[in-house]
Coordinates of C-alpha atoms in Angstrom, one line a residue:
Chain M
M13 CA 80.3 -56.0 -161.3
Q14 CA 77.1 -55.6 -163.4
P15 CA 74.3 -53.5 -161.8
D16 CA 72.1 -56.7 -162.8
S17 CA 74.5 -59.4 -161.4
L18 CA 73.4 -61.7 -158.6
S19 CA 76.5 -61.0 -156.9
F20 CA 75.7 -57.4 -156.5
I21 CA 71.8 -57.4 -156.3
F22 CA 73.2 -59.9 -152.9
L23 CA 75.7 -57.7 -151.7
N24 CA 73.6 -54.1 -152.5
A25 CA 71.2 -55.5 -150.3
A26 CA 73.3 -56.7 -147.7
L27 CA 75.7 -54.4 -146.9
I28 CA 75.8 -51.2 -149.0
N29 CA 72.3 -50.2 -148.5
N30 CA 71.7 -52.2 -145.6
F31 CA 67.8 -52.5 -145.1
V32 CA 68.2 -52.0 -141.1
L33 CA 71.7 -49.0 -141.8
A34 CA 70.9 -47.4 -144.7
L35 CA 67.6 -48.4 -145.3
F36 CA 65.6 -47.6 -142.4
L37 CA 63.9 -50.4 -142.7
G38 CA 62.8 -53.2 -139.3
L39 CA 63.7 -50.6 -137.0
C40 CA 61.2 -51.5 -134.3
P41 CA 62.1 -55.6 -134.0
F42 CA 66.1 -54.2 -134.6
L43 CA 65.9 -51.7 -131.5
G44 CA 63.2 -54.2 -129.4
V45 CA 64.9 -57.6 -129.8
S46 CA 68.5 -56.7 -129.8
A47 CA 69.2 -56.6 -126.7
K48 CA 70.6 -60.0 -125.9
L49 CA 72.3 -61.9 -128.7
E50 CA 70.4 -64.8 -127.9
T51 CA 67.2 -63.6 -128.7
A52 CA 68.7 -61.3 -131.7
V53 CA 70.5 -64.5 -133.7
P54 CA 67.2 -66.3 -134.0
M55 CA 64.9 -63.5 -134.9
G56 CA 67.1 -62.5 -137.6
L57 CA 67.2 -66.0 -139.1
A58 CA 63.1 -66.2 -138.6
T59 CA 63.0 -62.9 -140.3
C60 CA 65.4 -64.4 -143.2
F61 CA 62.9 -67.3 -143.7
V62 CA 59.6 -64.8 -144.0
M63 CA 61.7 -62.6 -146.1
L64 CA 61.8 -65.4 -148.8
V65 CA 58.7 -67.1 -148.4
S66 CA 56.9 -63.5 -148.9
S67 CA 59.6 -62.5 -151.9
V68 CA 58.4 -65.6 -153.8
C69 CA 54.7 -64.7 -153.0
A70 CA 55.0 -61.2 -153.8
Y71 CA 56.4 -61.9 -157.1
G72 CA 53.2 -64.3 -158.0
I73 CA 50.9 -61.9 -156.7
N74 CA 52.4 -59.0 -158.7
L75 CA 52.2 -61.4 -162.1
I76 CA 48.5 -61.8 -161.5
L77 CA 48.1 -58.1 -160.8
T78 CA 49.7 -57.1 -163.5
S79 CA 48.2 -59.1 -166.2
F80 CA 44.8 -58.1 -164.7
H81 CA 45.9 -54.5 -164.4
I82 CA 44.2 -54.0 -161.1
E83 CA 47.7 -53.1 -159.2
F84 CA 45.8 -50.7 -157.2
L85 CA 45.5 -53.6 -154.8
R86 CA 48.8 -54.0 -154.7
L87 CA 49.7 -53.0 -151.3
I88 CA 46.7 -55.0 -149.8
A89 CA 47.4 -58.2 -151.1
Y90 CA 51.0 -57.9 -150.1
I91 CA 50.0 -57.5 -146.7
A92 CA 47.7 -60.4 -146.7
V93 CA 50.7 -62.8 -147.8
I94 CA 53.3 -61.2 -145.2
A95 CA 50.6 -61.4 -143.0
S96 CA 49.5 -65.4 -143.8
A97 CA 53.4 -65.9 -144.2
A98 CA 54.1 -65.0 -140.9
Q99 CA 51.2 -66.9 -139.7
L100 CA 52.8 -70.3 -141.4
V101 CA 56.1 -69.7 -140.2
E102 CA 54.8 -69.8 -136.6
M103 CA 52.9 -73.2 -137.1
I104 CA 56.0 -74.5 -139.0
L105 CA 58.2 -73.8 -135.9
K106 CA 55.2 -74.7 -133.3
K107 CA 55.1 -78.7 -135.0
F108 CA 58.7 -79.3 -136.3
M109 CA 60.8 -76.9 -134.3
P110 CA 59.0 -76.4 -130.8
G111 CA 62.1 -75.4 -128.8
L112 CA 62.5 -72.7 -131.4
F113 CA 59.2 -71.6 -130.9
R114 CA 59.1 -71.1 -127.7
A115 CA 62.2 -69.8 -127.3
L116 CA 60.9 -67.2 -129.7
G117 CA 57.8 -66.7 -128.0
I118 CA 56.1 -63.2 -128.8
Y119 CA 58.5 -62.2 -131.6
L120 CA 56.8 -64.3 -134.0
P121 CA 53.9 -62.5 -134.0
L122 CA 55.9 -58.4 -134.3
I123 CA 57.4 -59.9 -137.9
T124 CA 54.2 -59.3 -139.9
T125 CA 54.6 -55.2 -138.7
N126 CA 58.4 -55.3 -139.7
C127 CA 58.8 -53.2 -142.2
A128 CA 61.8 -54.6 -143.8
I129 CA 59.6 -57.3 -145.2
L130 CA 57.0 -55.4 -146.6
G131 CA 59.4 -52.9 -147.9
L132 CA 61.3 -56.0 -149.9
A133 CA 58.4 -56.5 -151.7
L134 CA 57.7 -53.4 -152.6
F135 CA 61.4 -53.0 -153.7
Q136 CA 62.0 -56.0 -155.4
T137 CA 58.5 -54.6 -157.8
F138 CA 60.0 -50.9 -157.8
K139 CA 62.8 -52.6 -159.4
Q140 CA 61.1 -55.1 -161.3
Y141 CA 63.5 -58.2 -160.7
D142 CA 62.9 -61.0 -161.6
F143 CA 62.2 -64.5 -159.9
V144 CA 65.4 -65.0 -159.6
Q145 CA 66.8 -61.6 -158.6
S146 CA 64.2 -61.0 -156.0
L147 CA 65.3 -64.6 -154.3
T148 CA 68.7 -62.8 -154.2
Y149 CA 67.6 -60.1 -153.2
A150 CA 65.6 -61.3 -150.5
I151 CA 68.7 -63.7 -149.4
G152 CA 70.5 -60.3 -148.9
A153 CA 68.0 -58.4 -147.5
G154 CA 67.4 -60.8 -144.4
A155 CA 71.6 -61.8 -144.6
G156 CA 71.4 -58.1 -144.4
F157 CA 69.0 -57.6 -141.3
T158 CA 71.0 -60.3 -139.3
L159 CA 74.2 -59.3 -139.3
A160 CA 73.2 -55.8 -138.6
I161 CA 71.1 -57.2 -135.7
T162 CA 73.6 -59.4 -134.7
I163 CA 76.2 -56.7 -134.6
M164 CA 73.7 -54.7 -132.2
A165 CA 73.2 -57.1 -130.0
G166 CA 76.9 -57.8 -129.4
L167 CA 77.2 -54.1 -128.7
R168 CA 74.7 -53.6 -126.6
E169 CA 75.3 -56.5 -124.4
R170 CA 78.6 -54.9 -123.9
T171 CA 77.2 -51.8 -122.7
E172 CA 75.1 -53.5 -120.2
L173 CA 78.8 -53.6 -118.5
A174 CA 79.4 -50.1 -118.7
N175 CA 78.3 -46.7 -116.6
V176 CA 75.6 -45.1 -118.5
P177 CA 74.1 -42.4 -117.4
N178 CA 69.6 -41.8 -116.6
V179 CA 69.1 -39.9 -119.3
A180 CA 71.0 -41.9 -121.8
K181 CA 69.7 -45.5 -120.8
G182 CA 67.4 -47.2 -123.3
A183 CA 66.4 -46.1 -126.4
A184 CA 68.6 -43.4 -126.5
L185 CA 71.9 -45.3 -126.0
S186 CA 70.9 -48.2 -128.2
L187 CA 70.3 -45.2 -131.4
M188 CA 73.3 -43.1 -131.3
I189 CA 75.1 -47.2 -131.4
A190 CA 73.1 -47.5 -134.4
G191 CA 73.9 -44.2 -135.8
L192 CA 77.7 -45.1 -135.7
L193 CA 77.1 -48.3 -136.6
S194 CA 75.3 -46.8 -139.9
L195 CA 78.2 -44.3 -140.2
S196 CA 80.9 -48.1 -140.5
F197 CA 78.9 -49.5 -143.0
M198 CA 78.7 -46.2 -145.2
G199 CA 82.2 -47.0 -146.0
F200 CA 80.7 -50.2 -148.1
A201 CA 79.2 -48.1 -150.5
G202 CA 80.7 -47.8 -153.9
L203 CA 81.5 -51.7 -153.0
G204 CA 80.0 -52.7 -156.8
G205 CA 80.8 -49.7 -158.4
S206 CA 84.1 -49.3 -160.1
L207 CA 84.9 -49.6 -163.5
Chain N
M16 CA 23.9 -63.2 -117.0
T17 CA 26.0 -61.4 -119.5
N18 CA 28.9 -64.3 -118.9
Q19 CA 26.9 -66.1 -120.6
N20 CA 25.9 -64.1 -123.7
E21 CA 29.6 -63.9 -123.8
E22 CA 30.9 -67.2 -123.3
Q23 CA 28.2 -68.4 -126.6
S24 CA 30.3 -66.8 -129.4
P25 CA 33.4 -68.8 -129.1
Q26 CA 31.5 -71.7 -128.8
K27 CA 29.3 -71.1 -131.6
T28 CA 32.8 -71.2 -133.8
P29 CA 31.5 -68.2 -135.7
T30 CA 33.2 -68.7 -138.9
L31 CA 30.1 -67.6 -141.1
P32 CA 30.2 -64.2 -139.3
M33 CA 33.4 -64.0 -139.7
I34 CA 33.6 -64.8 -143.3
A35 CA 30.8 -62.5 -143.9
V36 CA 32.4 -59.7 -142.1
L37 CA 35.7 -60.3 -143.3
G38 CA 34.2 -60.3 -146.8
G39 CA 32.1 -57.1 -146.5
V40 CA 35.1 -54.9 -144.8
A41 CA 36.9 -56.6 -148.3
M42 CA 34.6 -55.6 -150.6
L43 CA 33.9 -52.2 -148.6
S44 CA 37.9 -51.5 -148.8
G45 CA 38.1 -52.6 -152.7
F46 CA 35.2 -50.6 -153.6
L47 CA 36.8 -47.3 -152.0
V48 CA 40.6 -48.3 -153.6
V49 CA 38.6 -48.3 -156.5
L50 CA 36.8 -44.9 -156.5
V51 CA 40.1 -42.6 -155.4
F52 CA 41.9 -44.6 -158.1
Q53 CA 39.6 -43.5 -160.9
L54 CA 39.4 -40.2 -159.2
T55 CA 42.9 -39.6 -159.1
K56 CA 43.9 -41.2 -161.9
P57 CA 43.8 -38.2 -164.6
Y58 CA 46.0 -35.6 -162.3
I59 CA 48.2 -38.4 -161.5
A60 CA 48.7 -38.8 -165.1
E61 CA 48.9 -34.9 -165.7
N62 CA 51.6 -34.5 -163.1
Q63 CA 53.5 -37.1 -165.4
R64 CA 52.9 -35.7 -168.2
R65 CA 54.0 -32.0 -166.8
A66 CA 56.7 -33.9 -165.1
T67 CA 57.6 -35.2 -168.3
Q68 CA 57.9 -32.1 -170.3
E69 CA 59.0 -30.2 -168.3
A70 CA 62.4 -32.6 -168.3
V71 CA 62.3 -32.7 -172.0
S72 CA 62.2 -28.8 -172.1
K73 CA 64.6 -28.3 -170.5
V74 CA 67.2 -30.5 -172.8
I75 CA 65.9 -29.4 -175.7
P76 CA 65.9 -26.0 -175.4
D77 CA 63.0 -24.2 -177.4
A78 CA 61.4 -26.9 -179.0
V79 CA 57.6 -25.9 -178.4
V80 CA 56.4 -29.8 -179.6
Q81 CA 57.5 -32.7 -177.8
K82 CA 56.3 -36.2 -179.3
Q83 CA 57.0 -39.3 -177.6
F84 CA 58.3 -42.3 -180.3
L85 CA 59.2 -45.6 -180.1
I86 CA 62.0 -47.9 -181.8
A87 CA 61.7 -51.3 -182.2
D88 CA 62.7 -54.1 -184.4
G89 CA 64.0 -51.6 -186.8
E90 CA 60.6 -49.7 -187.1
I91 CA 59.5 -46.6 -185.0
S92 CA 56.5 -45.7 -183.9
P93 CA 53.9 -43.5 -182.1
F94 CA 54.8 -44.0 -178.4
D95 CA 53.0 -47.1 -177.0
K96 CA 53.3 -48.0 -173.1
D97 CA 52.7 -51.6 -173.2
K98 CA 55.1 -52.4 -176.1
K99 CA 58.9 -53.5 -175.8
G100 CA 61.8 -50.8 -177.1
L101 CA 63.8 -47.9 -176.9
S102 CA 61.8 -44.8 -175.9
I103 CA 62.7 -41.4 -177.2
F104 CA 61.2 -37.7 -177.6
A105 CA 61.7 -35.2 -180.5
G106 CA 60.9 -31.6 -180.0
Y107 CA 60.2 -29.3 -182.8
D108 CA 59.7 -25.4 -182.8
A109 CA 56.8 -23.6 -184.0
G110 CA 57.3 -24.6 -188.4
G111 CA 57.3 -27.6 -187.4
A112 CA 61.3 -28.1 -187.6
L113 CA 63.5 -31.4 -185.4
L114 CA 65.2 -29.3 -183.0
G115 CA 66.4 -32.4 -181.1
I116 CA 65.8 -35.8 -179.3
A117 CA 65.7 -36.9 -175.8
A118 CA 65.9 -40.4 -174.6
P119 CA 66.3 -41.2 -171.3
A120 CA 69.4 -43.1 -169.4
N121 CA 70.8 -44.8 -166.6
A122 CA 73.6 -46.7 -164.4
Q123 CA 74.8 -47.3 -161.4
G124 CA 76.0 -44.5 -159.2
Y125 CA 77.6 -44.5 -155.8
A126 CA 74.4 -45.0 -153.5
D127 CA 72.1 -46.5 -156.2
M128 CA 70.6 -46.2 -159.4
I129 CA 71.2 -42.5 -162.3
T130 CA 68.3 -42.1 -163.9
L131 CA 68.6 -38.5 -166.4
L132 CA 67.4 -37.7 -169.5
Y133 CA 70.0 -36.8 -172.2
G134 CA 68.9 -34.1 -175.3
Y135 CA 70.9 -35.2 -178.8
D136 CA 71.2 -32.8 -181.4
H137 CA 71.1 -34.5 -184.9
T138 CA 72.9 -31.7 -186.5
C139 CA 75.9 -31.3 -185.1
E140 CA 75.9 -34.7 -184.0
C141 CA 76.4 -34.0 -180.2
I142 CA 74.4 -34.0 -177.2
R143 CA 73.3 -30.6 -175.6
G144 CA 72.3 -31.4 -172.4
I145 CA 71.4 -33.6 -169.5
R146 CA 69.4 -33.4 -166.8
I147 CA 69.5 -35.9 -163.9
L148 CA 65.7 -37.5 -163.2
K149 CA 66.6 -39.4 -160.3
M150 CA 69.7 -40.2 -157.9
A151 CA 70.3 -40.7 -154.4
E152 CA 74.0 -39.7 -154.2
T153 CA 76.0 -38.4 -150.4
P154 CA 74.5 -34.5 -150.7
G155 CA 77.6 -32.0 -150.9
L156 CA 79.5 -34.4 -152.8
G157 CA 77.8 -37.0 -155.5
D158 CA 74.9 -34.6 -155.8
M159 CA 77.1 -32.4 -157.0
I160 CA 76.3 -33.8 -160.6
K161 CA 72.6 -32.0 -160.3
L162 CA 74.7 -28.9 -158.8
D163 CA 78.1 -27.3 -159.9
P164 CA 77.6 -25.3 -163.2
Q165 CA 81.3 -26.9 -164.7
F166 CA 80.2 -30.0 -164.8
Q167 CA 77.3 -28.7 -166.7
K168 CA 79.2 -27.2 -169.0
N169 CA 80.8 -31.2 -170.3
F170 CA 77.6 -31.1 -172.4
V171 CA 77.1 -28.1 -173.5
R172 CA 78.7 -29.8 -176.9
L173 CA 79.6 -33.6 -176.1
D174 CA 80.4 -35.6 -179.1
A175 CA 78.4 -38.4 -179.9
S176 CA 79.2 -39.1 -183.4
L177 CA 78.6 -42.4 -185.5
N178 CA 81.2 -43.9 -187.3
K179 CA 81.4 -43.7 -191.0
E180 CA 78.8 -48.0 -190.9
G181 CA 76.6 -46.0 -188.4
S182 CA 77.0 -48.8 -186.2
A183 CA 78.4 -47.6 -182.9
L184 CA 79.9 -44.2 -182.1
K185 CA 83.4 -43.3 -183.1
N186 CA 84.5 -42.1 -180.0
P187 CA 83.1 -44.2 -177.0
I188 CA 81.6 -41.3 -174.1
V189 CA 83.8 -41.5 -171.2
T190 CA 84.7 -39.5 -167.5
V191 CA 88.1 -38.6 -167.4
K192 CA 90.4 -37.3 -163.8
H193 CA 89.0 -33.9 -163.2
G194 CA 91.6 -31.2 -165.0
A195 CA 92.5 -34.1 -167.8
K196 CA 89.5 -33.5 -170.8
K197 CA 91.4 -32.7 -173.6
N198 CA 88.6 -33.8 -176.2
N199 CA 85.2 -33.4 -176.9
W200 CA 83.9 -36.8 -175.9
E201 CA 85.1 -36.5 -172.1
I202 CA 83.5 -35.6 -169.7
D203 CA 85.7 -33.8 -167.1
A204 CA 84.7 -35.2 -163.7
I205 CA 84.0 -33.2 -160.3
S206 CA 87.0 -34.1 -157.7
G207 CA 85.8 -36.0 -154.5
A208 CA 82.5 -37.0 -156.6
T209 CA 84.5 -39.9 -159.1
I210 CA 82.0 -42.9 -158.9
S211 CA 79.1 -40.5 -159.7
S212 CA 80.6 -38.3 -162.2
R213 CA 81.6 -42.0 -164.1
A214 CA 78.0 -42.7 -163.8
V215 CA 76.6 -40.2 -165.9
G216 CA 79.2 -41.1 -168.4
K217 CA 78.8 -44.8 -168.3
A218 CA 75.1 -43.9 -168.2
L219 CA 75.4 -41.9 -171.9
N220 CA 77.9 -43.5 -173.4
K221 CA 75.1 -47.5 -172.9
S222 CA 72.7 -44.8 -174.1
A223 CA 74.0 -43.6 -176.8
Q224 CA 76.0 -46.9 -178.1
M225 CA 72.4 -48.3 -178.0
L226 CA 70.4 -45.3 -179.6
L227 CA 71.9 -43.5 -181.7
P228 CA 73.1 -46.3 -184.5
K229 CA 69.3 -47.0 -184.7
L230 CA 68.5 -44.0 -184.6
R231 CA 70.3 -42.6 -187.7
P232 CA 68.1 -43.7 -190.7
H233 CA 64.4 -42.5 -188.6
L234 CA 65.4 -39.3 -189.0
P235 CA 64.0 -38.4 -192.0
T236 CA 60.4 -40.3 -191.2
L237 CA 61.2 -37.7 -187.4
R238 CA 62.0 -34.5 -189.3
S239 CA 58.2 -35.2 -190.8
G240 CA 56.5 -35.8 -187.7
Q241 CA 54.4 -38.7 -188.8
P242 CA 56.2 -42.0 -188.3
D243 CA 52.8 -43.7 -189.2
L244 CA 52.3 -42.6 -192.5
A245 CA 56.3 -43.1 -193.6
K246 CA 57.2 -46.6 -192.0
I247 CA 60.8 -47.6 -192.8
K248 CA 61.4 -51.2 -192.5
Chain C
M16 CA 28.2 -31.9 -114.3
K17 CA 28.8 -34.9 -116.3
Q18 CA 29.0 -32.3 -119.7
K19 CA 31.8 -31.0 -118.1
Q20 CA 33.4 -34.8 -117.1
D21 CA 32.9 -35.4 -120.7
E22 CA 34.7 -32.2 -121.8
T23 CA 38.0 -33.0 -119.6
L24 CA 38.0 -36.5 -120.9
T25 CA 38.3 -34.6 -125.0
L26 CA 41.1 -32.6 -124.0
N27 CA 42.7 -35.3 -122.2
V28 CA 42.3 -37.6 -125.2
F29 CA 43.3 -35.1 -127.5
T30 CA 46.6 -34.2 -125.6
E31 CA 47.9 -37.7 -124.1
G32 CA 49.1 -38.2 -127.9
L33 CA 51.2 -35.4 -127.6
W34 CA 54.1 -35.6 -124.5
R35 CA 52.6 -38.2 -122.1
E36 CA 51.7 -40.6 -124.8
N37 CA 53.9 -39.8 -127.4
P38 CA 53.9 -42.0 -129.9
V39 CA 57.1 -41.6 -131.3
F40 CA 59.7 -40.7 -127.8
V41 CA 57.4 -42.5 -125.2
M42 CA 56.2 -45.7 -127.2
L43 CA 58.9 -45.8 -129.9
L44 CA 56.6 -46.9 -132.0
G45 CA 56.8 -46.1 -136.0
M46 CA 60.6 -45.6 -136.2
C47 CA 61.1 -46.2 -139.4
P48 CA 59.2 -43.2 -141.3
V49 CA 60.8 -40.9 -138.6
L50 CA 64.4 -41.3 -139.6
A51 CA 64.0 -42.2 -143.3
V52 CA 61.7 -38.6 -143.9
S53 CA 62.9 -36.8 -141.8
N54 CA 66.0 -35.4 -143.7
T55 CA 63.7 -32.3 -144.5
G56 CA 60.6 -30.0 -142.9
F57 CA 58.7 -30.4 -145.6
N58 CA 59.0 -34.1 -145.9
A59 CA 58.7 -34.6 -142.1
L60 CA 55.3 -32.4 -142.7
A61 CA 53.9 -34.5 -145.2
M62 CA 54.7 -37.5 -144.1
G63 CA 52.6 -36.6 -141.0
L64 CA 49.8 -36.1 -142.1
A65 CA 49.6 -38.5 -144.1
T66 CA 49.9 -40.7 -141.3
T67 CA 47.3 -38.8 -139.3
F68 CA 45.2 -39.1 -142.0
V69 CA 45.3 -43.2 -141.9
L70 CA 45.4 -43.2 -138.4
V71 CA 41.9 -40.7 -138.1
T72 CA 40.0 -42.6 -141.1
S73 CA 41.4 -46.0 -140.1
G74 CA 40.3 -45.4 -136.5
A75 CA 36.7 -44.2 -137.5
I76 CA 36.3 -47.1 -139.5
V77 CA 37.6 -49.6 -137.1
S78 CA 35.9 -47.8 -134.2
L79 CA 32.4 -47.9 -136.5
L80 CA 32.3 -51.5 -137.0
R81 CA 33.4 -52.7 -133.5
N82 CA 31.0 -54.6 -132.0
I83 CA 30.4 -56.7 -135.2
I84 CA 34.2 -57.2 -136.2
P85 CA 34.9 -61.0 -134.7
K86 CA 37.4 -61.1 -132.1
Q87 CA 39.4 -64.1 -134.0
A88 CA 39.7 -61.9 -137.3
R89 CA 40.1 -58.5 -135.8
I90 CA 43.9 -57.8 -136.7
A91 CA 43.1 -59.1 -140.3
T92 CA 40.5 -57.2 -140.8
Y93 CA 42.1 -54.2 -139.2
I94 CA 45.0 -55.0 -141.8
I95 CA 42.5 -54.5 -144.7
I96 CA 41.2 -51.4 -143.5
I97 CA 44.6 -49.6 -142.8
A98 CA 46.3 -51.0 -146.2
T99 CA 42.8 -49.5 -147.9
F100 CA 43.4 -46.4 -146.3
V101 CA 46.9 -46.1 -146.9
T102 CA 46.6 -47.0 -151.0
I103 CA 43.6 -44.2 -150.9
V104 CA 46.5 -41.6 -149.5
D105 CA 49.6 -42.8 -152.0
Y106 CA 47.0 -41.8 -154.7
L107 CA 46.3 -38.9 -153.4
I108 CA 49.6 -37.1 -153.0
Q109 CA 50.3 -38.8 -156.0
A110 CA 47.5 -36.7 -157.9
I111 CA 48.9 -33.5 -155.2
S112 CA 52.7 -33.6 -156.0
L113 CA 54.8 -35.8 -158.2
E114 CA 57.7 -34.3 -157.0
L115 CA 56.6 -35.0 -153.0
Y116 CA 55.6 -38.5 -154.2
N117 CA 59.2 -39.3 -155.6
A118 CA 60.1 -37.2 -152.3
L119 CA 58.6 -39.6 -150.1
G120 CA 58.8 -42.6 -152.0
A121 CA 58.0 -46.4 -150.4
F122 CA 57.7 -44.5 -147.2
I123 CA 54.3 -43.6 -148.3
Q124 CA 53.2 -47.6 -148.8
L125 CA 54.9 -48.1 -145.8
I126 CA 52.7 -46.7 -143.6
V127 CA 50.7 -49.5 -143.1
V128 CA 52.8 -51.5 -140.9
N129 CA 53.7 -47.8 -139.1
C130 CA 53.0 -49.9 -135.8
I131 CA 51.1 -47.0 -134.1
I132 CA 48.5 -47.2 -136.4
L133 CA 47.8 -50.7 -135.6
G134 CA 49.0 -50.5 -131.9
R135 CA 45.8 -48.0 -131.7
A136 CA 43.6 -49.7 -133.6
E137 CA 43.7 -52.9 -131.5
A138 CA 43.8 -50.9 -128.0
Y139 CA 41.9 -48.2 -128.0
A140 CA 39.5 -47.6 -131.8
S141 CA 38.1 -51.3 -130.7
R142 CA 36.9 -50.3 -127.4
Q143 CA 35.7 -46.7 -127.4
R144 CA 33.5 -44.9 -129.6
L145 CA 33.6 -42.8 -133.1
V146 CA 34.0 -38.8 -131.5
K147 CA 36.6 -39.8 -128.7
T148 CA 38.4 -42.3 -131.4
V149 CA 39.0 -39.6 -134.3
I150 CA 40.1 -37.0 -131.3
N151 CA 42.6 -39.5 -129.9
A152 CA 43.8 -40.4 -133.2
L153 CA 43.7 -36.9 -133.8
G154 CA 46.2 -36.0 -131.3
M155 CA 48.3 -39.2 -132.1
G156 CA 48.5 -38.0 -135.3
A157 CA 49.7 -34.3 -133.9
G158 CA 52.3 -36.2 -131.7
F159 CA 53.9 -38.0 -134.5
T160 CA 54.1 -34.9 -136.8
L161 CA 55.4 -33.2 -133.6
A162 CA 58.4 -35.7 -133.5
L163 CA 58.6 -35.6 -137.2
L164 CA 59.1 -32.3 -137.4
C165 CA 61.6 -32.0 -134.6
L166 CA 64.1 -34.0 -136.4
G167 CA 63.4 -32.8 -139.6
I168 CA 64.0 -29.4 -138.9
V169 CA 66.9 -29.5 -137.0
R170 CA 68.2 -32.4 -139.8
E171 CA 67.6 -29.8 -142.3
V172 CA 68.6 -26.3 -140.7
L173 CA 72.2 -28.6 -140.0
G174 CA 72.8 -30.7 -142.8
A175 CA 71.6 -28.2 -145.5
G176 CA 71.3 -24.8 -144.4
S177 CA 67.4 -23.9 -144.9
L178 CA 64.4 -24.3 -143.5
F179 CA 61.9 -26.0 -145.8
G180 CA 63.2 -24.8 -148.6
I181 CA 64.1 -21.4 -147.8
D182 CA 67.7 -20.7 -147.9
L183 CA 68.8 -19.3 -143.9
F184 CA 72.5 -18.9 -144.4
G185 CA 73.5 -18.5 -147.7
P186 CA 76.6 -19.4 -149.8
R187 CA 79.0 -19.8 -147.4
F188 CA 77.1 -22.0 -145.0
E189 CA 79.3 -25.5 -144.7
P190 CA 76.5 -27.6 -144.2
W191 CA 77.0 -30.5 -141.8
V192 CA 76.5 -33.1 -144.7
I193 CA 76.3 -36.1 -142.1
M194 CA 73.1 -34.5 -140.7
I195 CA 71.1 -35.5 -144.1
L196 CA 72.2 -39.0 -144.2
P197 CA 70.8 -42.0 -142.3
A198 CA 73.7 -42.3 -139.5
G199 CA 72.6 -38.3 -139.0
G200 CA 69.3 -39.3 -138.2
F201 CA 70.1 -42.1 -135.8
I202 CA 72.2 -39.5 -134.2
V203 CA 69.8 -36.7 -134.0
L204 CA 66.6 -39.0 -132.8
S205 CA 68.8 -40.4 -129.8
L206 CA 70.2 -36.2 -129.0
L207 CA 66.0 -35.3 -129.0
L208 CA 65.1 -38.7 -126.7
L209 CA 67.8 -37.7 -124.7
G210 CA 66.8 -34.1 -123.9
F211 CA 63.3 -35.7 -123.8
N212 CA 63.8 -37.9 -121.1
W213 CA 66.0 -34.9 -119.7
I214 CA 62.8 -33.0 -119.2
N215 CA 60.9 -35.6 -117.8
Q216 CA 63.1 -36.4 -114.9
R217 CA 63.4 -32.8 -113.9
I218 CA 59.8 -32.9 -114.0
S219 CA 58.7 -36.0 -111.7
A220 CA 61.8 -34.5 -109.9
R221 CA 60.1 -31.0 -108.9
K222 CA 56.5 -33.6 -108.0
E223 CA 58.9 -35.4 -105.7
E224 CA 60.3 -32.2 -104.1
T225 CA 56.6 -30.7 -104.1
G226 CA 55.6 -33.5 -102.6
T227 CA 57.9 -34.0 -100.0
H228 CA 57.1 -30.7 -98.8
H229 CA 53.5 -31.2 -98.5
A230 CA 54.5 -34.0 -96.1
A231 CA 56.9 -32.0 -94.2
G232 CA 55.1 -29.2 -94.0

């Protein structure tokens, strides 16, 4: 598989260098929202959507910034775009899917501070992906994030029934589970890299 | 009494003061960023220059003078970062004699892209050394491509000679299994780090196949060190 | 009398960020950089200092402007201010050491979405005066750096056999590679949290004991 091919970019973002388990991005919602499957999946999908929108906007903004040689404003511009994109998603959901909007509740504003989205915008800029590559990267990242958060939620729901000692309850247990998940995802390394 | 004051603010729909404050903050922020950017620009440029120089001097040892060139559309010219083309470094000794060329190469490794710089000696038509610039390989396994002295020995005199027509390498550079190296254009992989070792081979082969045929016609220009005086079409 | 009260306020203002309200171990904020950048002690320290810089500077500006920032636009304003100082620290690190910059990578720019900074701006800097904000920010930053160092030192010593680049065990040491990998980051933090919780439990258990003693005696 060619490193520039779309399928590789997708696999890379989703599995090989999973945003949460390998790159450590998006941990706050990952640990905070993964307690139940019914909140985890919508959160993952909402994040996917915001990632797509942000990726497109970031690509456009970067073009404008580089043509004017004002790259030092990149960070401020990106974060402004992401905040607006999250706001936009909130408004769209509120208008067209009010049920889902209510279900997600306060998690939507939290998407803005999700490092995965800013990380996505920054990485696609560093790797100098073109428009289609950036889109694929965003879809892959969103898919990977949703996958990770869904698996995590499933595991955590199971542990609710287990006998966990008091000191380990809560974040300590979640982190340990995340560590083992990360270990298992290491198996994907080299997935696209054989001759 | 104080309630009246607090209630007045949301009722007034303070769009104008809101925009004014946001605008003011944005301008202040912009000003601060530009200031710091301008102040740090010379230091950053110096750091990058020093880093590049160090890397080049590692792959072209004994080079006293380094010059950067750009090969584009069959022409060679002094390096211009806004132009697209193949970037190379030429290393000269104190007498002005061309010692070798350094060029970047990259390929997908196990975890992420591996970027390296390699030194090419035109007198022996071989690669004399590599320096890994960037990698994210597994520590203790893949990252041995940087640390293993046995692996580095592969690059002391790696054959990169061109075929008769000068259109491609006579024998493509390839990584072979650990212990199976028989020819000078082969790289002995590190056992247990096959993918990372293969990536190094891929990177070198890719870059050499692309660069060396284009480089040969410009060697006389490079030897003189003054491409703008003798532009060969 | 009033001066003494202010002084105790000041010390508390600083120390609460270190233990009682430690941003990482208690509030579980700012996780992303904690795990990503703590693979060596030096990286951890640098990241902690960079974050403290942004905490203090952005908190100071927010505190200074707290009376003129309108309520509706406050989050947007905070974000612009924070992004400005993160950009500044990004260029400063590039100018100081290119090696460090490459080691920390994109995570310098990701300081801007570190929930600690926005959270403090909203909960503290926007309500308190300048001196108190700065001292609290220093405390929070110190707590964050401390947490980063705990992780970084453990991971570096076990995973690479060195401390801040100084080789500890010699060439015969077989490093515990997983410590440097992402999985190790999760696991070490989990164990540290376990320890933190356990210590806290003992402290409150002892407090209860002395409490019942007093009640009984």
